[in-house]
Coordinates of C-alpha atoms in Angstrom, one line a residue:
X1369 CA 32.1 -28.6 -10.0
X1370 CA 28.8 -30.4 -9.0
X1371 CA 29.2 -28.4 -5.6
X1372 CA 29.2 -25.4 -6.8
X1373 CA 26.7 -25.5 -9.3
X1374 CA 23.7 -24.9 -6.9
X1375 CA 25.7 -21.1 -6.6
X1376 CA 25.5 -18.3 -8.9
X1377 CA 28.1 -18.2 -11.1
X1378 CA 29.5 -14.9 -9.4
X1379 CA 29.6 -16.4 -6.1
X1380 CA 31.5 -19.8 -7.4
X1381 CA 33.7 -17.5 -8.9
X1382 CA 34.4 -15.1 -6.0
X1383 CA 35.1 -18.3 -4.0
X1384 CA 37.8 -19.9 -6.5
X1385 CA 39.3 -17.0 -6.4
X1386 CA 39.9 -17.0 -2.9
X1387 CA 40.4 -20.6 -2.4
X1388 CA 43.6 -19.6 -5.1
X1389 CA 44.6 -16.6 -4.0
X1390 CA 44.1 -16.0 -0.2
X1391 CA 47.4 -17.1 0.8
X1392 CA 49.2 -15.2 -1.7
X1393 CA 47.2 -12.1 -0.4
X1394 CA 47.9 -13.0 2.9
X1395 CA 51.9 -12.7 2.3
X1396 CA 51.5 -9.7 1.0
X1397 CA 49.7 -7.9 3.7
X1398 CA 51.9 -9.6 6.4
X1399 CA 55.1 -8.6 4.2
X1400 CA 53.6 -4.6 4.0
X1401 CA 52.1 -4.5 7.6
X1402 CA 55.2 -5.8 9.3
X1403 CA 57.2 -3.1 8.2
X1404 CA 58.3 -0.6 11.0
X1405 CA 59.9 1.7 9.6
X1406 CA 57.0 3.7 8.0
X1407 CA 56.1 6.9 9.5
X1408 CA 52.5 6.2 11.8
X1409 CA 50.0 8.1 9.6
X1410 CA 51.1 6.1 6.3
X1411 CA 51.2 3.0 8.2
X1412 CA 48.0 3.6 9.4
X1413 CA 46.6 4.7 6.0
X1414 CA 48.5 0.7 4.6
X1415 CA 46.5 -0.8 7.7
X1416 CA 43.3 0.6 6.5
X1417 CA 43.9 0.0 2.8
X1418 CA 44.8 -3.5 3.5
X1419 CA 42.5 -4.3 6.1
X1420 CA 39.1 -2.8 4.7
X1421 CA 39.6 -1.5 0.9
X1422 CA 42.0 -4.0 -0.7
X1423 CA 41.1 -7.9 -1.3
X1424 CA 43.4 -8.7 -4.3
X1425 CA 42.9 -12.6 -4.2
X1426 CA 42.1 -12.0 -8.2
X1427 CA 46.0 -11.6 -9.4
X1428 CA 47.5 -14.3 -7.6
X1429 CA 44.4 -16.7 -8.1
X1430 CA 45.3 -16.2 -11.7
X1431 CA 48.9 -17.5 -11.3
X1432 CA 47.8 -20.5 -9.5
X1433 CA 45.3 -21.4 -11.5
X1434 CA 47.0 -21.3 -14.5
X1435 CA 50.4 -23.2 -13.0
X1436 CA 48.6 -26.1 -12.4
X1437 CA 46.7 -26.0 -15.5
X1438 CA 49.9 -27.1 -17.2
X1439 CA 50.9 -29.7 -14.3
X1440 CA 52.4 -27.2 -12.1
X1441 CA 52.2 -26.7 -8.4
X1442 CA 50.3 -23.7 -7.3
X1443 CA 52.5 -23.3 -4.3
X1444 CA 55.0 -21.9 -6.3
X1445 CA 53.2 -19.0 -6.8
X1446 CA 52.4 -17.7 -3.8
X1447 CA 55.5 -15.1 -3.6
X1448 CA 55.3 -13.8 -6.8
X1449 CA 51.3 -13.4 -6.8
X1450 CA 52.2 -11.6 -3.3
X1451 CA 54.1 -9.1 -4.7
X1452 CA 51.8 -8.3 -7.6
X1453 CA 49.0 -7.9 -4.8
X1454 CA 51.3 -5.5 -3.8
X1455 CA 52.5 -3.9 -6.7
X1456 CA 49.0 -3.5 -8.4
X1457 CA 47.6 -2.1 -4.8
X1458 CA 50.2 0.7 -5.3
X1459 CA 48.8 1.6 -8.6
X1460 CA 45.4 1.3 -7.4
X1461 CA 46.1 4.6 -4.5
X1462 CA 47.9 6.5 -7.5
X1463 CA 45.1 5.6 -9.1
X1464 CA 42.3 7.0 -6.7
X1465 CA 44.7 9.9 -6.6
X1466 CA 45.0 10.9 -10.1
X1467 CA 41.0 10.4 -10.7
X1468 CA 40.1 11.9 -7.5
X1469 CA 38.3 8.9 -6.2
X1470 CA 36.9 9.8 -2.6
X1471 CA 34.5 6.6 -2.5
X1472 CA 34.7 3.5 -4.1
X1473 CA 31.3 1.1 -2.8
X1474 CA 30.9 2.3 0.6
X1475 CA 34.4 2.4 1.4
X1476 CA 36.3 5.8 1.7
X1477 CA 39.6 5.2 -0.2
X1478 CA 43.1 6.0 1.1
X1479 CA 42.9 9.6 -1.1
X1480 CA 39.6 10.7 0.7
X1481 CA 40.3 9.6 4.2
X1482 CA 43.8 10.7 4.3
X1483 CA 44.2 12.9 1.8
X1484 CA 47.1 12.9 -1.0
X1485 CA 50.0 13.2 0.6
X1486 CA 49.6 10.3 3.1
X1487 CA 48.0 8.8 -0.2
X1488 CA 50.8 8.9 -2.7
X1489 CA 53.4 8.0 -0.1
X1490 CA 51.3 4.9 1.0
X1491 CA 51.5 3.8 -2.6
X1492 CA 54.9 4.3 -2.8
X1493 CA 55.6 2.0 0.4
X1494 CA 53.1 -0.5 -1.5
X1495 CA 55.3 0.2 -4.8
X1496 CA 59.0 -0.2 -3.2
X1497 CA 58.0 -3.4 -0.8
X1498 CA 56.1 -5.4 -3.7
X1499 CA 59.3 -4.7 -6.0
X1500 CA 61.2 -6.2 -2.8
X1501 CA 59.4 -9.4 -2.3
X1502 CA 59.5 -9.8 -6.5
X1503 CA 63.2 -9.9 -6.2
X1504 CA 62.9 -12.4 -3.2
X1505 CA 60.5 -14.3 -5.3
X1506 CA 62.5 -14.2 -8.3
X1507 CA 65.4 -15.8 -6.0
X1508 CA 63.4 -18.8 -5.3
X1509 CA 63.1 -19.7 -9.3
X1510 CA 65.4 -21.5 -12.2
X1511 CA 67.9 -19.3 -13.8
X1512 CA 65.7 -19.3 -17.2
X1513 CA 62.6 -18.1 -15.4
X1514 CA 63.9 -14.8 -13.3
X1515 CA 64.6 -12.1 -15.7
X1516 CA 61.9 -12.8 -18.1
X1517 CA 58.9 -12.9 -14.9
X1518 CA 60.4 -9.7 -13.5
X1519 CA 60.0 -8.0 -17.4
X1520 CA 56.5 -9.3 -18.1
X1521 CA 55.3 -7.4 -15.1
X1522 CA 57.4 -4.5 -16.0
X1523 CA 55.7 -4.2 -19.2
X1524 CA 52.5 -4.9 -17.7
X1525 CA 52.3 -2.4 -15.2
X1526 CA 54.4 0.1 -17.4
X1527 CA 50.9 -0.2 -19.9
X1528 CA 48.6 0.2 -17.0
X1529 CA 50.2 3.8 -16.6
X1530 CA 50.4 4.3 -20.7
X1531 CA 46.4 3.7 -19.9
X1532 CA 45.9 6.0 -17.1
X1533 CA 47.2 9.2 -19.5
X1534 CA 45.3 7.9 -22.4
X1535 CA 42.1 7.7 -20.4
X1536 CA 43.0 11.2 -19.1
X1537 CA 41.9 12.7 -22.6
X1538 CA 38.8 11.5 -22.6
X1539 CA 37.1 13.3 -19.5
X1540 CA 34.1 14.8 -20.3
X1541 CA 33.8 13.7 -23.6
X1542 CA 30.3 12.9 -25.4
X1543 CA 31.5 12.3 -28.5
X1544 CA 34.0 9.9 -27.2
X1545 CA 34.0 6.7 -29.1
X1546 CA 33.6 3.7 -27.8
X1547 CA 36.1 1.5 -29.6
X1548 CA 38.6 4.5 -28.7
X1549 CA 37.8 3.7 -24.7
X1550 CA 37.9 0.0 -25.5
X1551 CA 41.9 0.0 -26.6
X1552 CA 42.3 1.5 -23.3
X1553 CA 40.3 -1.0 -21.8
X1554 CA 42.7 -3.6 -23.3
X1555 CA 45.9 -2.1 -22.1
X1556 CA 44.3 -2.5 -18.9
X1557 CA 44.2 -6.2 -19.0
X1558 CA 48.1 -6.5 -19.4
X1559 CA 48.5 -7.0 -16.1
X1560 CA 45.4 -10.1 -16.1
X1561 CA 47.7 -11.5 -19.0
X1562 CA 50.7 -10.8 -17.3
X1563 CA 49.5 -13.0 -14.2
X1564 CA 48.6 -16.0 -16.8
X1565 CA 51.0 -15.8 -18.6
X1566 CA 53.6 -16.1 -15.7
X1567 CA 51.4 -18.6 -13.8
X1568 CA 52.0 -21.1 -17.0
X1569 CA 55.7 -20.4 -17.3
X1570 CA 56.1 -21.5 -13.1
X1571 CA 54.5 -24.5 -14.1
X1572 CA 56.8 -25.8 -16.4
X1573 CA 54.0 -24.9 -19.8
X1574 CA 55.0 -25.1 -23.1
X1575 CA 55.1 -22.3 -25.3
X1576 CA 51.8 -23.0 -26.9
X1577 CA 50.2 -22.7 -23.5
X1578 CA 51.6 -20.1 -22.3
X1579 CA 51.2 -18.1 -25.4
X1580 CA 47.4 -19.4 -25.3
X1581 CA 46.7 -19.0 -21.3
X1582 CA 48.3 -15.2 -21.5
X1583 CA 45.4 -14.8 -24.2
X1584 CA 43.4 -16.1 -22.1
X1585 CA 44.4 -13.8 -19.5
X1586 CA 44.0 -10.7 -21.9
X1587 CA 40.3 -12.1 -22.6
X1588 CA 39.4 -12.5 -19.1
X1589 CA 40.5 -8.9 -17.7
X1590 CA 38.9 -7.2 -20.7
X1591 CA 35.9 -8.6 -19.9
X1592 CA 36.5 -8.0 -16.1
X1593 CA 36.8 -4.5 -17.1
X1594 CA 34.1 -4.0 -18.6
X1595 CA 32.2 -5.5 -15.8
X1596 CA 33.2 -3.1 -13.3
X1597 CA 32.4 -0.3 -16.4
X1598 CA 28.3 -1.8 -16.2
X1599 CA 28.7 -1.6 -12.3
X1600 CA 29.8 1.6 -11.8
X1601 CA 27.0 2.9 -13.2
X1602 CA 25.1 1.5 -10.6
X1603 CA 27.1 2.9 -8.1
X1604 CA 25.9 7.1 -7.7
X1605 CA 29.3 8.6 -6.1
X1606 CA 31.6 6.5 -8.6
X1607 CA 29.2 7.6 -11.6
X1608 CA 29.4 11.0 -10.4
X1609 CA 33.1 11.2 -9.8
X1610 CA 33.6 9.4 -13.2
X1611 CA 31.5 12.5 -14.9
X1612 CA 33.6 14.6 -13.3
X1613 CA 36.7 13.6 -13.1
X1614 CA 37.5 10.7 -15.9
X1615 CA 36.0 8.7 -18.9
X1616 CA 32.3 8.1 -18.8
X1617 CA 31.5 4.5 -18.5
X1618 CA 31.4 2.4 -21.4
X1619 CA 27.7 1.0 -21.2
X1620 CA 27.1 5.0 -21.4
X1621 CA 29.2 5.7 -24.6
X1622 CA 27.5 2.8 -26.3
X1623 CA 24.5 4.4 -25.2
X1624 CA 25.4 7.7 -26.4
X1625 CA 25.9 6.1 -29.9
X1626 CA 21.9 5.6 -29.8
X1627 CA 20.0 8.4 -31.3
X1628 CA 17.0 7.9 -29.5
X1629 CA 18.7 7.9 -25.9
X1630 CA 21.7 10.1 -26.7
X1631 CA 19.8 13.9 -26.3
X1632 CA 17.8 12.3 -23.1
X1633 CA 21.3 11.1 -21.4
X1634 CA 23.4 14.1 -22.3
X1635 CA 20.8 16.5 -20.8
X1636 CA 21.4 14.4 -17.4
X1637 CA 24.9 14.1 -17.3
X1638 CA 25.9 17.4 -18.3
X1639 CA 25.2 19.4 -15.4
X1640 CA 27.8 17.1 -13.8
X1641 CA 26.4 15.8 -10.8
X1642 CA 23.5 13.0 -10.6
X1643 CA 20.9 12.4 -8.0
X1644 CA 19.4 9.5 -7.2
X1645 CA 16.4 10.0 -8.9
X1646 CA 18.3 10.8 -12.0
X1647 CA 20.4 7.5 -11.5
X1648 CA 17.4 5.5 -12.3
X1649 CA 16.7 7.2 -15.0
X1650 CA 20.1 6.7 -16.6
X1651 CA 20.1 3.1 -15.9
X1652 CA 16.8 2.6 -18.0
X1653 CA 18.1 4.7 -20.7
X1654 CA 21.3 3.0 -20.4
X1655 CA 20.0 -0.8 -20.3
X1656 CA 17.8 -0.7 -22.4
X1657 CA 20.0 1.0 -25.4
X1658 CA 20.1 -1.5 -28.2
X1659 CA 23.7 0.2 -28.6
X1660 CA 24.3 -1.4 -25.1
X1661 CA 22.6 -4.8 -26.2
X1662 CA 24.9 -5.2 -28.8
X1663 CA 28.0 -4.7 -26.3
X1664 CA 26.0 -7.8 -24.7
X1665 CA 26.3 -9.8 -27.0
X1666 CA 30.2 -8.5 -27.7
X1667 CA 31.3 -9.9 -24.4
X1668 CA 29.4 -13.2 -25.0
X1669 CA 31.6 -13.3 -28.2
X1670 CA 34.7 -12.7 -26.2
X1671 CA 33.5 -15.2 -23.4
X1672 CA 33.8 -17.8 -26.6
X1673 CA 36.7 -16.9 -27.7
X1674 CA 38.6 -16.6 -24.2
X1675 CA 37.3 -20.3 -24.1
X1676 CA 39.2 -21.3 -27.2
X1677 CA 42.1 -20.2 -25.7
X1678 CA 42.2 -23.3 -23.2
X1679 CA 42.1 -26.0 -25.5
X1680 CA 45.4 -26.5 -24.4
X1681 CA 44.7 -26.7 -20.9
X1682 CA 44.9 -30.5 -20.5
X1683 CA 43.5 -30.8 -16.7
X1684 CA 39.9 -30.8 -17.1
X1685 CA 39.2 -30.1 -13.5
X1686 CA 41.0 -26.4 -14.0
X1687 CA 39.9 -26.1 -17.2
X1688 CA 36.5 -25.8 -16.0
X1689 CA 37.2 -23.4 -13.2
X1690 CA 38.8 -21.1 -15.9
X1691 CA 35.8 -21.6 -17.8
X1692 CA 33.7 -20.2 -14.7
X1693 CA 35.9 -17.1 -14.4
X1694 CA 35.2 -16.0 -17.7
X1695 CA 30.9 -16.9 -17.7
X1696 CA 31.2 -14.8 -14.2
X1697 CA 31.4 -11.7 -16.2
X1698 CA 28.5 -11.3 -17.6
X1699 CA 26.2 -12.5 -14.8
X1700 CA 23.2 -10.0 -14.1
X1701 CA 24.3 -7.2 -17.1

């Protein structure tokens, strides 16, 4: 770790995560963008998604990391963490589509640079091939480890729909509470504790560590979520489109819970768009809520706990890089 400590904490992190996960990713684009039989304007809309939008290394990092943690070889992982680049890309289009996401950073996405048609039927073609090259994975596995990888993800991805309707009921709502967002948040992170659990079982763990690391991986992409939650905020055609169009953010629902902030923010969001000189306003309401402190110190809590959860990680040297994944979340909020 000594190399890495001269780094933010983000940027060691973002660099793990490739160092684990880039050939994984790398499968998976070459498995999707090889495929000929996809009619030109979807293929080009997978080139583009692939190419310039999507950079899953996160999922398949995850398995690898936490297959060697118990002693395993992160080689092993590579076909399954390609397919759930694939698979999660998929839900990521639908995604765009069903919040009507036209900008994410300062990327268009696949829904607002070719519309929904081409959208939903490039997710599909992400959907069907990543189920494929599961099944290939799968193959390549012992007997006791194929129909029980193949379910986790099920159920994983099966709750990351469950979330998308429940989250669905909460556009435009002030009085929203936050806890209410935050057990969609948690569904969310099935698929986070899908990819740690799995990574364990490839690697021969025991059932203490797999039980702990798939904790672990619940911890890690609740936090996660929650980061991208603070940074979207940040971001003026995300915030707007999330006003419009889905669940406010949840630094802004803890902020609504403050009585001093609440009538000031509401008056700003209301109208439904936000310009940029509104934006900064928000952002000083929002920061400095103490309702917003206290989710602070929430995911500093949870940053704790996920720790815990790797006592029975015996390898020091990954124990430390999981460590780093979890303190990267919280960097700069």
């Amino acid at each position: 770790m000594e190399d890495r400590n001269k780094e933010k904490t983000m940027m060691q992190a973002r660099k793990l995560l490739i160092e684990y996960g880039q050939n994984a990713f790398e499968i998976a684009k070459s498995a999707i963008l090889h495929e000929r039989i996809i009619d030109e304007r979807v293929y080009e809309a997978l080139r583009y998604f692939m190419e310039e939008c999507w950079y899953d290394v996160q999922h398949p990092a995850l398995l690898s990391l936490t297959c060697e943690a118990v002693g395993g070889q992160r080689e092993n992982t590579k076909y399954v963490g390609a397919a759930v680049a694939l698979l999660a890309g998929a839900a990521d289009i639908h995604d765009d589509i069903l919040d009507k996401s036209k900008i994410k950073g300062d990327k268009l996405t696949v829904f607002g640079k070719f519309g929904t048609e081409i959208a939903i039927l490039a997710g599909d073609a992400l959907l069907f091939r990543g189920l494929i090259l599961l099944h290939e994975a799968c193959k390549r596995l012992p007997e006791t480890q194929k129909e029980i990888i193949p379910n986790i993800l099920k159920e994983a991805f099966f709750n990351i729909g469950n979330a998308e309707v429940r989250q669905k009921v909460f556009k435009g709502n002030f009085n929203l509470k936050p806890s209410e967002y935050c057990k969609v948040i948690e569904i969310k992170a099935s698929v986070a504790e899908a990819c740690t659990r799995i990574g364990a079982i490839i690697g021969g763990g025991r059932q203490e560590q797999i039980d702990a690391l798939g904790r672990y991986g619940k911890t890690l992409g609740f936090l996660m979520t929650i980061r991208d939650d603070f940074i979207d905020i940040f971001e003026l055609d995300e915030l707007n489109n999330r006003i419009r169009n889905e669940c406010l953010p949840l630094p802004i629902l803890y902020a609504l819970q403050d009585s001093k902030t609440r009538e000031k923010l509401i008056s700003i969001i209301k109208k439904g768009h936000v310009s940029e000189d509104e934006l900064q306003k928000i952002l000083d309401l929002v920061m400095e809520s103490k309702e917003v402190q206290k989710l602070r110190e929430k995911m500093k809590s949870l940053i704790w706990k996920g720790r815990s959860f790797l006592q029975v990680v015996d390898n020091s040297h990954i124990r430390d890089y999981l460590y780093l994944l979890l303190d990267a979340t919280i960097e700069d909020l």
